[in-house]
PDB file of C-alpha atoms in Angstrom:
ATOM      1  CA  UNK A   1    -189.304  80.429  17.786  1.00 36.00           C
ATOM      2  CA  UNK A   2    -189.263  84.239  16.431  1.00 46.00           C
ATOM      3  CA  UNK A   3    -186.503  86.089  18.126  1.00 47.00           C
ATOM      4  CA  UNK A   4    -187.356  88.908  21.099  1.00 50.00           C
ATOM      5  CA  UNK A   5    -185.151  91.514  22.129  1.00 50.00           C
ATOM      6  CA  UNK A   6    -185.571  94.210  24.598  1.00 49.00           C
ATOM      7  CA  UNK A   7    -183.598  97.238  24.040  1.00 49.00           C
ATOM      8  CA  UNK A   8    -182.042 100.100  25.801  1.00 47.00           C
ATOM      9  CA  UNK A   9    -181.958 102.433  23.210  1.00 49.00           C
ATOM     10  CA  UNK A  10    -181.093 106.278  22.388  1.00 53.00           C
ATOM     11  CA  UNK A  11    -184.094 108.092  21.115  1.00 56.00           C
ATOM     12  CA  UNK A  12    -184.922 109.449  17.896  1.00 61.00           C
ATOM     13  CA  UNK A  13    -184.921 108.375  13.756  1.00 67.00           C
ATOM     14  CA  UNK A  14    -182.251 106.190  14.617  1.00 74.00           C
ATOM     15  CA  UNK A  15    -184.144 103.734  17.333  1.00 81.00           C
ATOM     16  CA  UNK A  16    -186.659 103.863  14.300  1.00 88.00           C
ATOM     17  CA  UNK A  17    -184.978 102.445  11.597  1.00 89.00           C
ATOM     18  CA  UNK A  18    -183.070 100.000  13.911  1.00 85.00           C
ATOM     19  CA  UNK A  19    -186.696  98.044  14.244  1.00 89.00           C
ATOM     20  CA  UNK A  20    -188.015  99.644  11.188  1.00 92.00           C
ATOM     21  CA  UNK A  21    -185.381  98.110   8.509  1.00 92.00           C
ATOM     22  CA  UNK A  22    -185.634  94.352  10.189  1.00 91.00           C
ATOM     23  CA  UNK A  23    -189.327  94.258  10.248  1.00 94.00           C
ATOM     24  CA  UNK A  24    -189.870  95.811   6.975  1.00 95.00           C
ATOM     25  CA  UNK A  25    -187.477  92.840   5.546  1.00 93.00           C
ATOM     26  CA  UNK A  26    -190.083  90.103   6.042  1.00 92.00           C
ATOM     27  CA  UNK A  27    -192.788  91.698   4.948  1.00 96.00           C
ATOM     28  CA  UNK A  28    -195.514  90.512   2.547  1.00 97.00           C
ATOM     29  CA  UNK A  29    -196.768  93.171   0.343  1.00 97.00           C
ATOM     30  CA  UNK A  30    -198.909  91.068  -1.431  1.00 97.00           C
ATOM     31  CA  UNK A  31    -200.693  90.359   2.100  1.00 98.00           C
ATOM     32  CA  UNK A  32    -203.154  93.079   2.936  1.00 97.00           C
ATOM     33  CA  UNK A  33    -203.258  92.223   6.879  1.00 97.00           C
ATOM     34  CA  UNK A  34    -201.446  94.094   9.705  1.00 98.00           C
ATOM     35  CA  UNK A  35    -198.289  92.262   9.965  1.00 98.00           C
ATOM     36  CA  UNK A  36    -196.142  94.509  11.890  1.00 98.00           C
ATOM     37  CA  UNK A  37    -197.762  96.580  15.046  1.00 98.00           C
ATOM     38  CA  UNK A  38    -195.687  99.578  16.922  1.00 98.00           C
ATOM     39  CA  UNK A  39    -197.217 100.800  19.987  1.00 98.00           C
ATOM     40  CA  UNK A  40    -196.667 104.510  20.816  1.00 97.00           C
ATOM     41  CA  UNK A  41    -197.024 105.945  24.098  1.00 97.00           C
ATOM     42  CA  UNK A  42    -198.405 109.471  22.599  1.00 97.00           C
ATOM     43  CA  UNK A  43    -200.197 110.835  19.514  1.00 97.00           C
ATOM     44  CA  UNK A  44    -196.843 112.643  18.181  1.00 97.00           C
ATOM     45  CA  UNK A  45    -194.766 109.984  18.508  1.00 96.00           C
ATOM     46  CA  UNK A  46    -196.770 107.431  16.111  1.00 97.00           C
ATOM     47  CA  UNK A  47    -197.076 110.141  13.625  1.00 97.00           C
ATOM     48  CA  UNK A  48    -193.331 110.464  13.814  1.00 96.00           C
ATOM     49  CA  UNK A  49    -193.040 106.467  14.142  1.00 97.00           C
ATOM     50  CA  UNK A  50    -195.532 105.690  10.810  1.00 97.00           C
ATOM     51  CA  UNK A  51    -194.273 108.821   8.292  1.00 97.00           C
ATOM     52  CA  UNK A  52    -190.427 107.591   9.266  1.00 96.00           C
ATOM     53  CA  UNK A  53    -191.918 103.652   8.458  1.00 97.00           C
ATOM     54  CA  UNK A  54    -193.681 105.324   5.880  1.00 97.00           C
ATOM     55  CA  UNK A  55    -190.443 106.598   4.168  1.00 96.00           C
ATOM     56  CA  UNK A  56    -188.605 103.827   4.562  1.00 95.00           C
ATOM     57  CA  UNK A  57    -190.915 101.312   2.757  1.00 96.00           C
ATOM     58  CA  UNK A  58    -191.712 103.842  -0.231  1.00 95.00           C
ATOM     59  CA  UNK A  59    -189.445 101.292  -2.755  1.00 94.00           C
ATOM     60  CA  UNK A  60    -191.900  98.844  -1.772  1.00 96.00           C
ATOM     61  CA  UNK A  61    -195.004  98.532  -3.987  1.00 95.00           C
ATOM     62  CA  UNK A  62    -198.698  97.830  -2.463  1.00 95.00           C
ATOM     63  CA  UNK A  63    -196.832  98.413   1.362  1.00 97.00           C
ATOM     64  CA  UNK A  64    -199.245 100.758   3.450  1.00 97.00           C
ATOM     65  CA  UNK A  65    -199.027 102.807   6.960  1.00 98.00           C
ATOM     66  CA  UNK A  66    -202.300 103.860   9.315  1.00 98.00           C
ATOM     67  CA  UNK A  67    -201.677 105.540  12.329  1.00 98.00           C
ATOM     68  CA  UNK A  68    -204.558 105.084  14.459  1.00 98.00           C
ATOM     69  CA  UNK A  69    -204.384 107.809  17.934  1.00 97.00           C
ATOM     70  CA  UNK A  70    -207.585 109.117  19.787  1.00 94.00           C
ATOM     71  CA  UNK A  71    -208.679 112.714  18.307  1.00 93.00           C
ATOM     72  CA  UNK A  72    -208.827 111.278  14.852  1.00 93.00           C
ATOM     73  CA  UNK A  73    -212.085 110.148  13.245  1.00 94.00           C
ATOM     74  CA  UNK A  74    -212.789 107.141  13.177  1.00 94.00           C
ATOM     75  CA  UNK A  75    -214.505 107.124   9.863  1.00 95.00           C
ATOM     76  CA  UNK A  76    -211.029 107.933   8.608  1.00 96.00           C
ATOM     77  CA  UNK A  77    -209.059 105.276  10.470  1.00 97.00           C
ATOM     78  CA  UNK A  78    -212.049 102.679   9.435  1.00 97.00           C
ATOM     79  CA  UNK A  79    -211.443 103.755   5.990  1.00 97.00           C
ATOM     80  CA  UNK A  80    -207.941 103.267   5.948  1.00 97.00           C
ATOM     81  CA  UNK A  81    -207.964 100.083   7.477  1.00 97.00           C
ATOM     82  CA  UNK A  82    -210.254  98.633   4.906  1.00 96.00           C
ATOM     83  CA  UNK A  83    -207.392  99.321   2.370  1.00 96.00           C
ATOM     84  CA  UNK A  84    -205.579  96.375   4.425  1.00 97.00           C
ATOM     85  CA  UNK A  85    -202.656  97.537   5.685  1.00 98.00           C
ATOM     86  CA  UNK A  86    -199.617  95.762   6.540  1.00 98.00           C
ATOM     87  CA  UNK A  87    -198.251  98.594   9.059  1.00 98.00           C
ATOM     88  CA  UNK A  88    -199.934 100.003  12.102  1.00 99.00           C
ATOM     89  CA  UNK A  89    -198.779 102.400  14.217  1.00 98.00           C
ATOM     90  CA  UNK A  90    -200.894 103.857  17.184  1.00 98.00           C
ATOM     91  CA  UNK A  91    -201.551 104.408  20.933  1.00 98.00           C
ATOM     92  CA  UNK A  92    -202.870 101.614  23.155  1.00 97.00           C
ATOM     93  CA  UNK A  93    -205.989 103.283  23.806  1.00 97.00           C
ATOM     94  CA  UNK A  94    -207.245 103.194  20.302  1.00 98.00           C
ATOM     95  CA  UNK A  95    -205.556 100.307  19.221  1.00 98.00           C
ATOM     96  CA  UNK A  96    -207.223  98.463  22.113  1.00 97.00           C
ATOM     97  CA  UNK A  97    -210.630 100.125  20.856  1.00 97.00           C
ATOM     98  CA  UNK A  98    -210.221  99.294  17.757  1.00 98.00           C
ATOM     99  CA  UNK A  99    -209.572  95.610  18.952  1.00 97.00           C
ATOM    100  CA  UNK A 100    -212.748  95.521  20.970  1.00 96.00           C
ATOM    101  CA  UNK A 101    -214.700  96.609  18.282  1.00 96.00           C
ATOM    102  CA  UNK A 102    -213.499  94.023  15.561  1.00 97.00           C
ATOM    103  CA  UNK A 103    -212.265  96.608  13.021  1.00 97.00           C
ATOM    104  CA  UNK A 104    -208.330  95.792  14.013  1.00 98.00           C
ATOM    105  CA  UNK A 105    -207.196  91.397  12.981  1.00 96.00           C
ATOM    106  CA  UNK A 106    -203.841  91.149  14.301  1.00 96.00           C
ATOM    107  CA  UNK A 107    -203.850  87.488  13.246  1.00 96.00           C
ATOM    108  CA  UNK A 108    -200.855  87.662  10.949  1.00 96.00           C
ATOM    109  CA  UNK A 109    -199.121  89.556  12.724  1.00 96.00           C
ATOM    110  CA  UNK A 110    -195.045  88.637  12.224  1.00 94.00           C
ATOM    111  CA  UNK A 111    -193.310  91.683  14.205  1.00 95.00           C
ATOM    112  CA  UNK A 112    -194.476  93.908  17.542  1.00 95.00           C
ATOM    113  CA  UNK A 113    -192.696  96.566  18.586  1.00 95.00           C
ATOM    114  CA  UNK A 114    -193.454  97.993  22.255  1.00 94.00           C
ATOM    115  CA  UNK A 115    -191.581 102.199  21.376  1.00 93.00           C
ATOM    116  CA  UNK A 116    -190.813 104.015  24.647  1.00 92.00           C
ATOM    117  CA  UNK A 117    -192.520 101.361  26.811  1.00 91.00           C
ATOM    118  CA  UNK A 118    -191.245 103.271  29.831  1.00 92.00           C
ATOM    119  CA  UNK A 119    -193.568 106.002  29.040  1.00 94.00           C
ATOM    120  CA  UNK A 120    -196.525 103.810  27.927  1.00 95.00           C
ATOM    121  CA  UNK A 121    -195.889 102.906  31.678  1.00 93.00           C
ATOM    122  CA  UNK A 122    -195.494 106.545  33.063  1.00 94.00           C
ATOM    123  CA  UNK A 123    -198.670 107.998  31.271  1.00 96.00           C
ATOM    124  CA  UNK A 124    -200.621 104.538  32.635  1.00 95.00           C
ATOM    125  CA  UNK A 125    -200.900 103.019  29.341  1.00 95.00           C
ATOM    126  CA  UNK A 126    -199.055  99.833  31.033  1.00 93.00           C
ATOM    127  CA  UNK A 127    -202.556  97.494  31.038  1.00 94.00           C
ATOM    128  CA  UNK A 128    -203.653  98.064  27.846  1.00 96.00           C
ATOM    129  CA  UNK A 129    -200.590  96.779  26.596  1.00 96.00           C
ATOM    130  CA  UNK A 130    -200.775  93.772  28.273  1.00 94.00           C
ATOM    131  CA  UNK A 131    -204.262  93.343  27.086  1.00 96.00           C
ATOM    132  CA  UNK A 132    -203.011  94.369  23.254  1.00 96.00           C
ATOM    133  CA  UNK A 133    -200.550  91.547  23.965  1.00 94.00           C
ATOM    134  CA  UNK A 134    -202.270  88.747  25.042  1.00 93.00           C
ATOM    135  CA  UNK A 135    -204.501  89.004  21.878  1.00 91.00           C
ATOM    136  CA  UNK A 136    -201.469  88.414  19.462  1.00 92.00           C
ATOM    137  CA  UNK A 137    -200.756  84.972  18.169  1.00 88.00           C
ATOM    138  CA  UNK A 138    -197.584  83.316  19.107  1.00 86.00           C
ATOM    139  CA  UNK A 139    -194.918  82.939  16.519  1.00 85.00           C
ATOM    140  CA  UNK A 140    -194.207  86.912  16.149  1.00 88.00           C
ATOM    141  CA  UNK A 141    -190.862  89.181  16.787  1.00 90.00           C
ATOM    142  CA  UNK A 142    -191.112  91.202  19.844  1.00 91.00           C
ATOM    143  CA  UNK A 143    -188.575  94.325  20.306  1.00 89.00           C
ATOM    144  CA  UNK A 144    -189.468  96.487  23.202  1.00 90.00           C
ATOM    145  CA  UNK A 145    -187.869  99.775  23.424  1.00 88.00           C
ATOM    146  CA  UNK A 146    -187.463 101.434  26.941  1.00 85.00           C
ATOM    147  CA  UNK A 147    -185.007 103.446  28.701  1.00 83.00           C
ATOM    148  CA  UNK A 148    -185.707 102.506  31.842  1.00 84.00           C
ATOM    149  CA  UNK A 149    -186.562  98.783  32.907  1.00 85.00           C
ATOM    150  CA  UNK A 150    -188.843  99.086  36.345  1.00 85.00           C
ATOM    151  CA  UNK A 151    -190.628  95.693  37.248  1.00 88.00           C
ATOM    152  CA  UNK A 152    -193.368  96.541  36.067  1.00 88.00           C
ATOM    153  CA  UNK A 153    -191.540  96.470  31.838  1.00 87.00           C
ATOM    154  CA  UNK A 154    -189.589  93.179  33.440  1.00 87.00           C
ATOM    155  CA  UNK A 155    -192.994  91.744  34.217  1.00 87.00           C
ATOM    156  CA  UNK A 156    -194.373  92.263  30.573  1.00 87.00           C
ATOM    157  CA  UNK A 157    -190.864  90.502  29.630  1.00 84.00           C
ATOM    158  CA  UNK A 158    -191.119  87.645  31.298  1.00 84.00           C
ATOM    159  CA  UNK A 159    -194.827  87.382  30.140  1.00 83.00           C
ATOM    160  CA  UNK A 160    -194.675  87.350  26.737  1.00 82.00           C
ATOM    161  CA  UNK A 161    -191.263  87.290  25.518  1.00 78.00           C
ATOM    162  CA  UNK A 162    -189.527  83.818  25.373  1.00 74.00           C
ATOM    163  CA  UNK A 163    -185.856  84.173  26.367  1.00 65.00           C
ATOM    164  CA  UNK A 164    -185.287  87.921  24.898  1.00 68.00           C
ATOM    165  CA  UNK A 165    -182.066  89.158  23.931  1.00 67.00           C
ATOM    166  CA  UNK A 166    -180.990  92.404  25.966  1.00 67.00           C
ATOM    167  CA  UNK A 167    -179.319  94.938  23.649  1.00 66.00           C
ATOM    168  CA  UNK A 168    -178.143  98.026  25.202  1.00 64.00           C
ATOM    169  CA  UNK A 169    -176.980 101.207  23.040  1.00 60.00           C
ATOM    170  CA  UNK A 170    -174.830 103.728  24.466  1.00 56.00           C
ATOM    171  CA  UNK A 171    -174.209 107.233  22.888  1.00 51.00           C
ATOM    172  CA  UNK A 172    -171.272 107.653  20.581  1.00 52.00           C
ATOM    173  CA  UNK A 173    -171.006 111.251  21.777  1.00 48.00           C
ATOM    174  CA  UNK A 174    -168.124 111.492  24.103  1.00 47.00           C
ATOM    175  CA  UNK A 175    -167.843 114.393  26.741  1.00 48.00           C
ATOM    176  CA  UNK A 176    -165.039 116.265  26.970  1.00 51.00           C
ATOM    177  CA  UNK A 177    -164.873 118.358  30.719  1.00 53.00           C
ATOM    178  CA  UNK A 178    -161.307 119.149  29.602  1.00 57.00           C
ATOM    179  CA  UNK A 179    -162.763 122.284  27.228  1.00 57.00           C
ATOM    180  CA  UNK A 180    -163.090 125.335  28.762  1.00 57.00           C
ATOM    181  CA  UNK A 181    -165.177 128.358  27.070  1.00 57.00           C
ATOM    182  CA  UNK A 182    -165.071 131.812  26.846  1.00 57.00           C
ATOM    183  CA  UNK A 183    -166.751 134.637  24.696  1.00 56.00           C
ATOM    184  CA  UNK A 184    -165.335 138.728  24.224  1.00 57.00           C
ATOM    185  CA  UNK A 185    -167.664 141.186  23.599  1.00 59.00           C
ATOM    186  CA  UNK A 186    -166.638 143.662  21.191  1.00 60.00           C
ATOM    187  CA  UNK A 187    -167.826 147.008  20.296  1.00 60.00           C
ATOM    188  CA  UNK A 188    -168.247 149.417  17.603  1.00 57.00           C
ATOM    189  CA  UNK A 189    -165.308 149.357  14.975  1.00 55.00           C
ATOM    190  CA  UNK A 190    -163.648 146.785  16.451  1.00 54.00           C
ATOM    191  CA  UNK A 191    -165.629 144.074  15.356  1.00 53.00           C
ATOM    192  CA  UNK A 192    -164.644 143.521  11.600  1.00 55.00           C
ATOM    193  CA  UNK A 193    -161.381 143.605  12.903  1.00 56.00           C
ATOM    194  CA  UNK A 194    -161.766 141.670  15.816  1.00 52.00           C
ATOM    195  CA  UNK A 195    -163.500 139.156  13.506  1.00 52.00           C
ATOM    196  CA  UNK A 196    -160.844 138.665  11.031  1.00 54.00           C
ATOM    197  CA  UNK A 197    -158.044 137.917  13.723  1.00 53.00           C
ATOM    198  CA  UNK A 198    -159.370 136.247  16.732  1.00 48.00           C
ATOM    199  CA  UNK A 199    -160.185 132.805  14.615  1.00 51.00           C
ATOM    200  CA  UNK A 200    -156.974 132.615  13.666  1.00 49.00           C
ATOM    201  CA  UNK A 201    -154.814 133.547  16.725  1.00 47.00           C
ATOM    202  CA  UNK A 202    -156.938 131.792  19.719  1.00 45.00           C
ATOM    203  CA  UNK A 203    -156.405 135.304  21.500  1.00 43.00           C
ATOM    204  CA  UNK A 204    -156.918 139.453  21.219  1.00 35.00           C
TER     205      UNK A 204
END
């Protein structure tokens, strides 16, 4: 059974390459099928979520990247996924379109990732992920990323992931209400001198 995790995770490049890196692993280059699918909740964040995937698979010859969002042309997505590749990126909307119309085989797919699925939730994405879901073959790694776990992400959970591993990160940055702050303001030809000695001294 392929492992699935859902994840309470900080935001940004990080959360990226903690699903990219994994995935990118057990990848077949010499296999020009999807074989890892991320599903965005916006248009900015699967750019962000295919260049950074993008990047990270650049050492690996024959690997490509589509992101596939509504406002592109769809000659252009069609085009690029005719050059098979083994990374998709994209919204559910057009992902789900694209599945409808026969242009997207998810067959071999080995490793889903559901990014932000609080927000796929939010913006009423929710359904179409289920629907993107059910049309995957058993057998793949699931990681679903969300902030926030309402029923509604616990329902997709219990749906299609098989005893998932909960993994939650918490921010290294630690708060410090012990630091107090204060600023001077300083005038005319007091400043280069004021400058010079206030690092040093803590004080006027």
């Amino acid at each position: 059974m392929a492992a699935t995790f859902w994840v309470w995770p900080r935001r940004g490049a990080e959360k990226t390459a903690a699903f990219s890196l994994p995935l990118l692993q057990n990848l077949d280059p010499e296999l020009k099928a999807p074989q890892i699918l991320v599903l965005a909740p916006t248009r900015e964040l699967a750019v962000q979520v295919a260049e950074a995937m993008t990047d990270f698979s650049k050492h690996m010859r024959g690997v490509n990247v589509v992101a596939l969002y509504g406002g592109q042309r769809y000659d252009v997505q069609l085009r690029a996924l005719r050059q098979g590749p083994q990374i998709v990126v994209g919204t559910p909307g057009r992902l789900l379109d694209h599945l409808k119309r026969g242009t997207l085989d998810l067959s071999k797919l080995s490793g889903l990732v559901l990014d932000e699925a609080d927000e796929m939730l939010r913006m009423g994405f929710i359904e179409d992920v289920e629907t993107i879901m059910a049309q995957i073959p058993e057998g793949h790694q699931t990681a679903l990323f969300s902030a926030t776990m309402p029923e509604a992400i616990r329902r997709i959970t219990r749906r299609f992931m098989k005893e998932p591993q909960e993994v939650r990160i918490q921010s290294s940055v630690t708060t410090r209400p012990d630091i107090s702050q204060s600023y001077w303001t300083v005038w005319g030809y007091a400043q280069k001198r004021s400058t010079g000695t206030f690092p040093g001294s803590g004080r006027f």
